[in-house]
Coordinates of C-alpha atoms and ligand atoms in Angstrom, one line a residue:
M1 CA 0.1 -0.1 0.3
S2 CA 0.9 3.6 -0.6
F3 CA 0.0 6.9 0.6
K4 CA -1.4 7.8 -3.1
D5 CA -3.5 4.5 -2.1
L6 CA -4.7 6.5 1.1
K7 CA -5.8 9.5 -1.0
I8 CA -3.0 11.5 0.6
I9 CA -3.3 14.6 -1.2
K10 CA -0.2 16.1 -3.2
P11 CA 1.0 18.9 -1.0
L12 CA 1.1 16.3 1.6
L13 CA 2.6 13.6 -0.4
K14 CA 5.9 15.9 -1.6
A15 CA 6.1 16.7 2.5
I16 CA 6.2 12.9 3.0
E17 CA 8.4 12.1 0.1
A18 CA 10.8 15.1 1.6
S19 CA 10.7 13.2 4.8
G20 CA 11.9 9.9 2.7
Y21 CA 9.0 7.8 3.8
S22 CA 8.2 5.4 1.1
E23 CA 5.1 3.3 2.5
P24 CA 3.0 3.9 5.0
T25 CA 3.1 2.2 8.5
L26 CA 0.6 0.2 9.7
V27 CA -0.8 2.2 12.1
Q28 CA -1.2 4.6 9.0
Q29 CA -2.5 2.5 6.9
R30 CA -5.1 1.3 9.3
A31 CA -6.0 4.9 11.1
I32 CA -5.9 7.4 7.9
P33 CA -9.1 6.6 6.4
P34 CA -11.3 6.4 9.0
V35 CA -9.5 9.6 10.3
L36 CA -10.4 11.2 7.0
E37 CA -13.9 10.1 6.9
G38 CA -14.3 12.2 10.0
R39 CA -14.7 8.8 12.4
D40 CA -13.7 9.0 15.7
V41 CA -10.9 6.2 16.8
I42 CA -8.9 4.7 19.6
V43 CA -5.7 3.8 18.4
S44 CA -3.4 1.5 20.7
A45 CA 0.0 2.1 19.6
Q46 CA 3.1 3.0 20.9
T47 CA 6.1 5.5 20.1
G48 CA 7.9 4.6 17.0
T49 CA 5.1 3.4 15.1
G50 CA 4.5 5.8 13.1
K51 CA 1.6 7.3 15.1
T52 CA 1.9 10.6 14.7
A53 CA 1.9 10.9 11.1
A54 CA -1.2 8.3 11.7
F55 CA -2.9 11.8 13.0
A56 CA -1.2 14.5 11.9
L57 CA -1.7 13.6 7.7
P58 CA -5.6 13.2 7.8
I59 CA -6.1 16.4 10.0
L60 CA -4.1 18.7 7.8
Q61 CA -5.8 16.8 4.7
Q62 CA -8.7 17.9 6.1
L63 CA -7.9 21.4 7.0
F64 CA -6.2 21.9 4.1
D65 CA -9.1 22.7 1.9
K66 CA -10.2 25.2 4.4
Q67 CA -7.5 27.1 4.8
D68 CA -7.7 30.6 5.5
A69 CA -5.3 32.9 3.9
P70 CA -1.2 32.5 5.3
K71 CA -1.8 34.4 8.5
R72 CA -5.0 36.6 8.9
G73 CA -7.9 35.3 11.3
K74 CA -7.0 32.3 11.9
K75 CA -8.8 30.2 14.4
I76 CA -7.6 27.1 16.2
R77 CA -9.2 24.0 14.5
A78 CA -7.0 21.1 15.8
L79 CA -6.4 20.6 19.2
V80 CA -3.5 17.8 20.2
I81 CA -3.4 17.1 23.9
S82 CA 0.1 15.5 25.0
P83 CA 1.5 14.7 28.4
T84 CA 5.0 16.0 28.2
R85 CA 6.7 18.9 26.9
E86 CA 9.5 17.0 24.9
L87 CA 6.3 15.0 23.3
A88 CA 4.8 17.8 22.3
V89 CA 7.6 19.7 20.6
Q90 CA 8.2 16.2 18.7
I91 CA 4.3 16.6 17.8
Q92 CA 4.6 20.2 16.5
Q93 CA 7.7 19.5 14.6
N94 CA 5.9 16.8 12.7
F95 CA 3.0 19.1 11.8
K96 CA 5.4 21.7 10.8
N97 CA 7.2 19.1 8.7
Y98 CA 4.2 17.9 7.0
A99 CA 2.8 21.4 6.5
Q100 CA 5.7 22.8 4.8
F101 CA 3.6 22.9 1.3
S102 CA 0.6 24.4 2.7
N103 CA -0.8 27.8 4.7
L104 CA -1.4 25.7 7.6
R105 CA 0.2 27.0 10.6
S106 CA 1.2 25.4 14.1
L107 CA 2.2 26.1 17.5
V108 CA 3.6 24.5 20.5
V109 CA 2.4 25.5 24.2
F110 CA 4.2 23.8 27.0
G111 CA 4.8 24.9 30.5
G112 CA 8.2 25.7 32.4
T113 CA 9.0 28.1 29.9
S114 CA 8.0 31.6 29.5
I115 CA 4.2 32.4 28.1
E116 CA 4.7 35.6 26.4
P117 CA 6.5 34.2 23.1
Q118 CA 3.8 32.0 23.3
I119 CA 1.2 34.6 23.4
D120 CA 3.0 36.4 20.9
V121 CA 2.3 33.1 17.9
L122 CA -1.4 32.8 19.5
K123 CA -2.3 35.9 18.8
K124 CA -1.1 36.2 15.4
G125 CA -3.1 32.6 14.5
V126 CA -2.5 29.3 14.1
D127 CA -5.0 26.3 12.8
I128 CA -3.1 23.5 14.7
L129 CA -2.3 23.8 18.7
V130 CA -0.2 21.2 20.6
A131 CA -0.1 21.9 24.2
T132 CA 0.5 19.8 27.5
P133 CA -2.9 19.9 29.5
G134 CA -1.4 23.0 32.2
R135 CA -0.6 25.3 30.1
L136 CA -3.8 25.1 27.7
L137 CA -5.9 25.8 30.5
D138 CA -3.6 28.2 31.9
L139 CA -3.7 30.3 28.5
H140 CA -7.5 29.6 27.8
K141 CA -7.9 30.9 31.3
Q142 CA -6.2 34.2 30.7
D143 CA -8.6 34.4 27.7
Y144 CA -5.2 33.8 25.0
I145 CA -7.4 30.5 23.2
N146 CA -10.6 30.1 22.3
L147 CA -11.5 26.7 21.7
D148 CA -14.5 27.4 20.0
H149 CA -13.9 26.2 16.8
I150 CA -12.1 23.0 17.4
E151 CA -12.9 20.6 14.9
T152 CA -10.5 17.7 15.9
L153 CA -9.1 16.7 19.6
V154 CA -6.0 14.4 19.9
L155 CA -5.8 12.5 23.1
D156 CA -1.8 11.4 22.7
E157 CA -0.5 8.8 25.1
A158 CA -4.0 9.1 27.3
D159 CA -2.4 6.3 29.5
L160 CA 0.5 8.1 30.3
M161 CA -1.7 11.1 31.1
L162 CA -3.7 8.8 33.2
A163 CA -0.7 8.1 34.9
M164 CA 0.4 11.7 35.5
G165 CA -2.3 13.1 37.0
F166 CA -3.9 14.7 33.7
I167 CA -7.0 13.1 33.6
D168 CA -8.9 15.5 35.2
D169 CA -7.4 18.6 33.1
V170 CA -8.3 16.6 29.7
K171 CA -11.9 16.0 30.8
K172 CA -11.9 19.9 31.5
I173 CA -10.4 20.7 28.1
E174 CA -12.8 18.6 26.5
R175 CA -15.9 20.0 28.0
L176 CA -14.0 23.5 26.7
C177 CA -14.3 22.5 22.9
P178 CA -17.6 22.2 21.1
E179 CA -19.4 19.1 21.7
E180 CA -19.9 18.3 17.6
K181 CA -16.4 17.2 16.7
Q182 CA -13.8 14.5 16.2
T183 CA -12.1 13.0 18.8
L184 CA -8.9 10.8 18.1
L185 CA -7.2 8.2 21.3
F186 CA -4.0 7.6 21.1
S187 CA -2.8 5.5 23.7
A188 CA 0.3 2.6 24.3
T189 CA -2.4 0.3 26.5
I190 CA -5.8 0.9 27.3
P191 CA -6.3 0.7 31.0
Y192 CA -10.3 0.6 32.6
K193 CA -10.1 4.3 33.2
I194 CA -9.1 5.1 29.4
E195 CA -11.8 2.6 28.6
E196 CA -14.4 4.6 30.4
L197 CA -13.0 8.1 29.3
A198 CA -12.9 6.7 26.1
K199 CA -17.2 6.1 26.5
T200 CA -17.8 9.4 27.9
I201 CA -16.3 11.2 24.9
L202 CA -15.9 9.4 21.8
K203 CA -18.8 8.8 19.4
D204 CA -19.0 5.4 18.1
P205 CA -15.1 4.9 17.7
E206 CA -13.5 2.6 15.5
R207 CA -10.8 0.5 17.2
I208 CA -7.5 0.0 15.6
D209 CA -5.0 -1.8 17.4
V210 CA -1.4 -1.9 16.7
T211 CA 0.2 -3.0 19.8
P212 CA 3.0 -5.0 18.7
T213 CA 2.8 -9.0 19.7
K214 CA 4.3 -8.9 23.4
S215 CA 7.3 -10.4 21.2
V216 CA 10.3 -8.1 21.5
A217 CA 11.8 -6.9 18.1
Q218 CA 13.7 -9.3 16.6
D219 CA 16.3 -7.4 16.4
V220 CA 17.3 -6.2 19.5
S221 CA 19.8 -8.8 21.6
Q222 CA 19.1 -9.1 24.9
V223 CA 21.1 -10.1 28.0
L224 CA 20.5 -10.4 31.9
Y225 CA 23.3 -10.1 34.7
Y226 CA 22.6 -11.0 38.0
V227 CA 24.4 -8.9 40.6
P228 CA 24.2 -7.4 44.0
K229 CA 22.2 -4.3 44.2
R230 CA 25.6 -2.6 45.7
R231 CA 27.7 -3.8 42.7
K232 CA 25.2 -2.3 40.5
I233 CA 27.6 0.9 39.7
E234 CA 30.6 -1.4 39.4
L235 CA 29.2 -3.6 37.1
C236 CA 27.6 -0.6 35.0
L237 CA 31.1 1.1 34.9
H238 CA 32.8 -2.2 33.7
L239 CA 30.3 -2.7 31.0
L240 CA 30.5 1.0 29.7
R241 CA 34.4 0.1 29.9
N242 CA 34.5 -3.2 28.2
E243 CA 31.4 -4.0 26.5
I244 CA 28.8 -1.4 25.4
K245 CA 29.9 0.5 21.8
G246 CA 28.1 3.5 20.8
N247 CA 25.5 5.5 22.5
V248 CA 23.3 3.9 25.5
L249 CA 19.8 5.0 27.2
I250 CA 20.0 4.2 31.0
F251 CA 17.2 3.7 32.7
R252 CA 16.4 4.4 36.4
R253 CA 13.3 3.8 38.5
T254 CA 13.6 7.1 39.8
K255 CA 15.1 10.8 39.9
F256 CA 17.1 10.4 42.6
G257 CA 18.5 7.1 41.3
V258 CA 19.2 8.8 38.1
N259 CA 21.0 12.0 39.8
K260 CA 23.3 9.6 41.8
L261 CA 24.6 7.4 38.7
E262 CA 24.9 10.5 36.4
Q263 CA 27.3 12.0 39.5
R264 CA 29.0 8.7 39.8
L265 CA 29.5 8.2 35.5
A266 CA 30.4 11.9 35.3
E267 CA 33.4 11.2 38.0
N268 CA 34.4 8.3 35.9
G269 CA 35.0 10.4 32.9
Y270 CA 32.1 9.9 31.2
K271 CA 30.2 12.6 29.3
V272 CA 27.1 11.9 30.4
D273 CA 23.5 14.4 30.8
S274 CA 20.2 13.0 32.0
I275 CA 16.4 13.6 32.0
H276 CA 14.1 13.5 34.9
G277 CA 10.6 15.2 36.1
D278 CA 12.6 17.3 37.8
K279 CA 14.9 19.2 35.2
N280 CA 13.3 22.1 33.6
Q281 CA 12.1 22.0 29.9
S282 CA 15.3 23.7 28.6
D283 CA 17.4 21.6 30.5
R284 CA 15.5 18.7 29.4
Q285 CA 15.8 19.7 25.9
T286 CA 19.5 20.3 26.0
A287 CA 20.5 17.1 27.5
L288 CA 18.3 15.3 24.9
N289 CA 19.6 17.5 22.2
K290 CA 23.4 16.7 23.2
F291 CA 22.8 12.7 23.1
K292 CA 20.9 13.3 20.0
N293 CA 23.8 14.6 18.6
G294 CA 26.3 12.3 20.0
Y295 CA 27.9 14.9 22.1
V296 CA 27.0 13.2 25.0
K297 CA 27.3 8.9 24.6
V298 CA 24.9 8.1 27.8
L299 CA 21.4 9.3 28.5
I300 CA 20.3 8.6 32.0
A301 CA 16.6 8.8 32.4
T302 CA 13.1 7.8 34.0
D303 CA 10.6 6.0 32.5
V304 CA 8.3 8.7 32.6
A305 CA 11.0 11.7 31.6
A306 CA 11.9 9.4 28.5
R307 CA 8.5 8.1 27.1
G308 CA 8.0 9.1 23.7
I309 CA 10.8 10.3 22.8
D310 CA 12.3 9.7 19.7
I311 CA 15.9 8.6 19.3
N312 CA 16.6 7.9 15.9
K313 CA 19.2 5.7 16.2
L314 CA 20.0 4.3 19.6
D315 CA 22.6 1.6 19.9
N316 CA 22.0 0.4 23.5
V317 CA 19.7 0.2 26.1
F318 CA 20.3 -0.6 29.9
N319 CA 18.2 -1.5 32.3
F320 CA 20.3 -0.2 35.8
D321 CA 16.8 -0.9 37.5
M322 CA 14.7 -3.8 36.7
P323 CA 11.4 -2.5 35.8
N324 CA 8.5 -3.9 37.7
Q325 CA 6.0 -3.8 34.6
A326 CA 6.8 -6.5 32.0
E327 CA 5.6 -3.9 29.6
T328 CA 7.6 -1.3 30.8
Y329 CA 10.4 -3.8 29.8
V330 CA 9.5 -4.0 26.8
H331 CA 9.0 -0.2 25.9
R332 CA 12.2 0.4 27.3
I333 CA 14.1 -2.0 25.0
G334 CA 12.0 -1.4 22.1
R335 CA 13.6 2.0 21.2
T336 CA 16.6 0.1 20.1
G337 CA 17.1 -1.8 17.1
R338 CA 15.1 0.4 15.1
A339 CA 14.9 0.7 11.6
G340 CA 17.0 -2.3 10.8
N341 CA 19.7 -1.8 13.3
I342 CA 21.0 -4.4 15.7
G343 CA 20.0 -3.1 19.2
K344 CA 21.2 -4.3 22.7
A345 CA 19.4 -4.6 25.4
Y346 CA 21.5 -4.9 29.0
S347 CA 19.9 -5.7 32.3
M348 CA 20.6 -5.8 35.8
C349 CA 19.0 -7.8 38.0
S350 CA 19.7 -7.8 42.0
A351 CA 18.1 -10.3 44.4
D352 CA 15.1 -7.9 44.8
E353 CA 14.5 -7.9 41.4
K354 CA 14.5 -11.9 40.7
S355 CA 10.5 -11.8 40.2
Y356 CA 10.5 -8.9 38.0
V357 CA 12.4 -10.7 35.3
K358 CA 10.1 -13.6 36.1
T359 CA 7.0 -12.1 35.2
I360 CA 9.1 -10.3 32.1
E361 CA 10.0 -13.8 30.9
Q362 CA 6.2 -14.9 31.2
Y363 CA 4.7 -11.7 29.2
I364 CA 7.4 -11.8 26.4
N365 CA 7.7 -15.4 26.2
V366 CA 11.3 -15.7 25.9
Q367 CA 13.9 -16.6 28.1
I368 CA 16.4 -13.8 28.5
P369 CA 20.1 -15.0 28.2
I370 CA 22.3 -15.0 31.3
E371 CA 25.7 -13.7 31.1
T372 CA 27.7 -15.2 34.5
E373 CA 31.0 -14.1 33.4
H374 CA 31.4 -10.9 35.3
P375 CA 33.5 -9.8 37.5
Y376 CA 30.6 -9.3 40.5
P377 CA 28.1 -12.3 40.3
L378 CA 25.2 -12.5 42.8
D379 CA 25.1 -15.6 44.5
P380 CA 22.0 -17.7 44.2
K381 CA 21.3 -18.1 47.2
A382 CA 21.4 -14.5 48.6
K383 CA 18.5 -13.1 49.7
P384 CA 17.0 -9.7 49.1
I385 CA 17.9 -7.0 51.4
V386 CA 14.9 -5.7 53.4
H387 CA 15.2 -2.0 54.6
K388 CA 13.0 -2.3 57.8
K389 CA 11.0 0.5 58.5
K390 CA 12.1 2.7 61.0
G391 CA 9.2 4.9 61.6
S392 CA 9.3 8.7 61.7
K393 CA 10.3 10.5 64.1
Y394 CA 7.5 12.9 63.9
K395 CA 4.3 13.1 65.0
K396 CA 1.8 11.6 62.4
G397 CA -0.3 14.7 60.5
R398 CA 2.8 16.8 60.8
K399 CA 2.5 18.0 57.9
S400 CA 0.0 20.7 56.5
V401 CA -2.2 20.1 53.6
A402 CA -0.7 23.0 51.8
S403 CA 3.0 21.5 52.5
K404 CA 1.8 17.9 51.3
K405 CA 0.2 19.6 48.2
K406 CA 3.7 20.6 47.0
K407 CA 4.9 16.9 47.3
K408 CA 7.4 16.6 44.6
R409 CA 6.8 14.2 41.7
W410 CA 8.9 11.2 41.8
Y411 CA 9.0 10.8 38.3
Ligands
AMP501 P1 6.2 8.1 15.9 O1 5.9 6.7 16.3 O2 5.2 9.0 15.5 O3 7.0 8.7 17.1 O4 7.5 7.9 14.8 C1 8.3 7.2 14.7 C2 9.4 7.6 13.9 O5 9.1 7.2 12.2 C3 9.4 9.1 13.4 O6 10.7 9.4 13.5 C4 8.9 9.0 11.6 O7 9.7 10.1 11.1 C5 8.9 7.9 11.5 N1 7.7 7.3 10.4 C6 6.9 7.8 10.7 N2 5.8 7.8 9.3 C7 7.4 7.0 8.6 C8 6.8 5.9 7.6 N3 5.6 6.0 7.1 N4 7.9 5.5 7.0 C9 9.0 5.5 8.0 N5 9.3 6.4 8.9 C10 8.0 7.3 9.2

């Protein structure tokens, strides 16, 4: 099947050709026709499947015939909500790229950066707005955004929006848009709460499922190291020195862990950077750019911060902490080995993480090959280290409601 078969119009075909795509991906083949027909869709697809173009192309096509003069009096007619800033930036870059042979304008707005430049562009008028929920509501409250003319609303990475606590904001945004509109919901997984949300805001949606079979991409070779928790950093350094070739994305569960590892690797002379929820937008983007353009070879991230980020050439993924969800393992390692490159996925498992490995292996239906030849083997009889709760020395309920609200996110 070609993009022409999907009835994509010429200006978009030209942009697709310029991007070097020869044929539509599976999610594009299945989602573009119903979206062009104006139907609501629920798509389960992960990043890396080409899902952004699966909604961006038909949205642009629907707007193309109705486009206004280059700048004057534009109204926002398509709205894409994205949970993270990086993802929002990426989505808008896609729109900008595919719209290069049209008058259609897009803008991305997100928190953590100055609001004024975003207001300036909004005043000039845009057709498509990509936004994170908080900043969108903020701008709407200040009357810089009018959602009365929205024809298509996209909720991207809906499951992540749920995980990050944005679901009420999303519902609020949906209610601010006209009732008569097309709604497209994209999510890597469809948990119960997303199903419920879909029931309330989508009309007779077409369901499209392109989640890869649970099996992990064929072109990722996996290897597992059993290691005591306290020796993980040494093993990590050993592997960086002796095994790992090319760039590596290291996953840790918490931002505290990310910072600690970053410090140790830097002390050992590695050019390293990191992304997690506590870093501001510009630092996160800088870190990502440095990694993408090869200035740093090691990037350390939490799952949530790294979710959805598209890194074209990623040689290795390193699970410093084993993920406690099998899906997360598949997500993480699916980032390497793309586009015909062979990727490598290293995992380190300590005594307390053994049960995670079992669950992962059942889920992917593969036994991950174990490497025993390394300097820090785990005693097979080793018991997980149990941290006894000492209890707080302060009285319960000591914190005020206000300070509890300020509780920092862990991701
Ligand atoms: P996404 O899942 O939208 O994050 O896309 C993942 C990557 O696939 C991006 O780098 C896109 O530029 C690329 N891509 C999207 N559509 C196609 C296509 N039809 N052929 C080849 N690559 C594509």
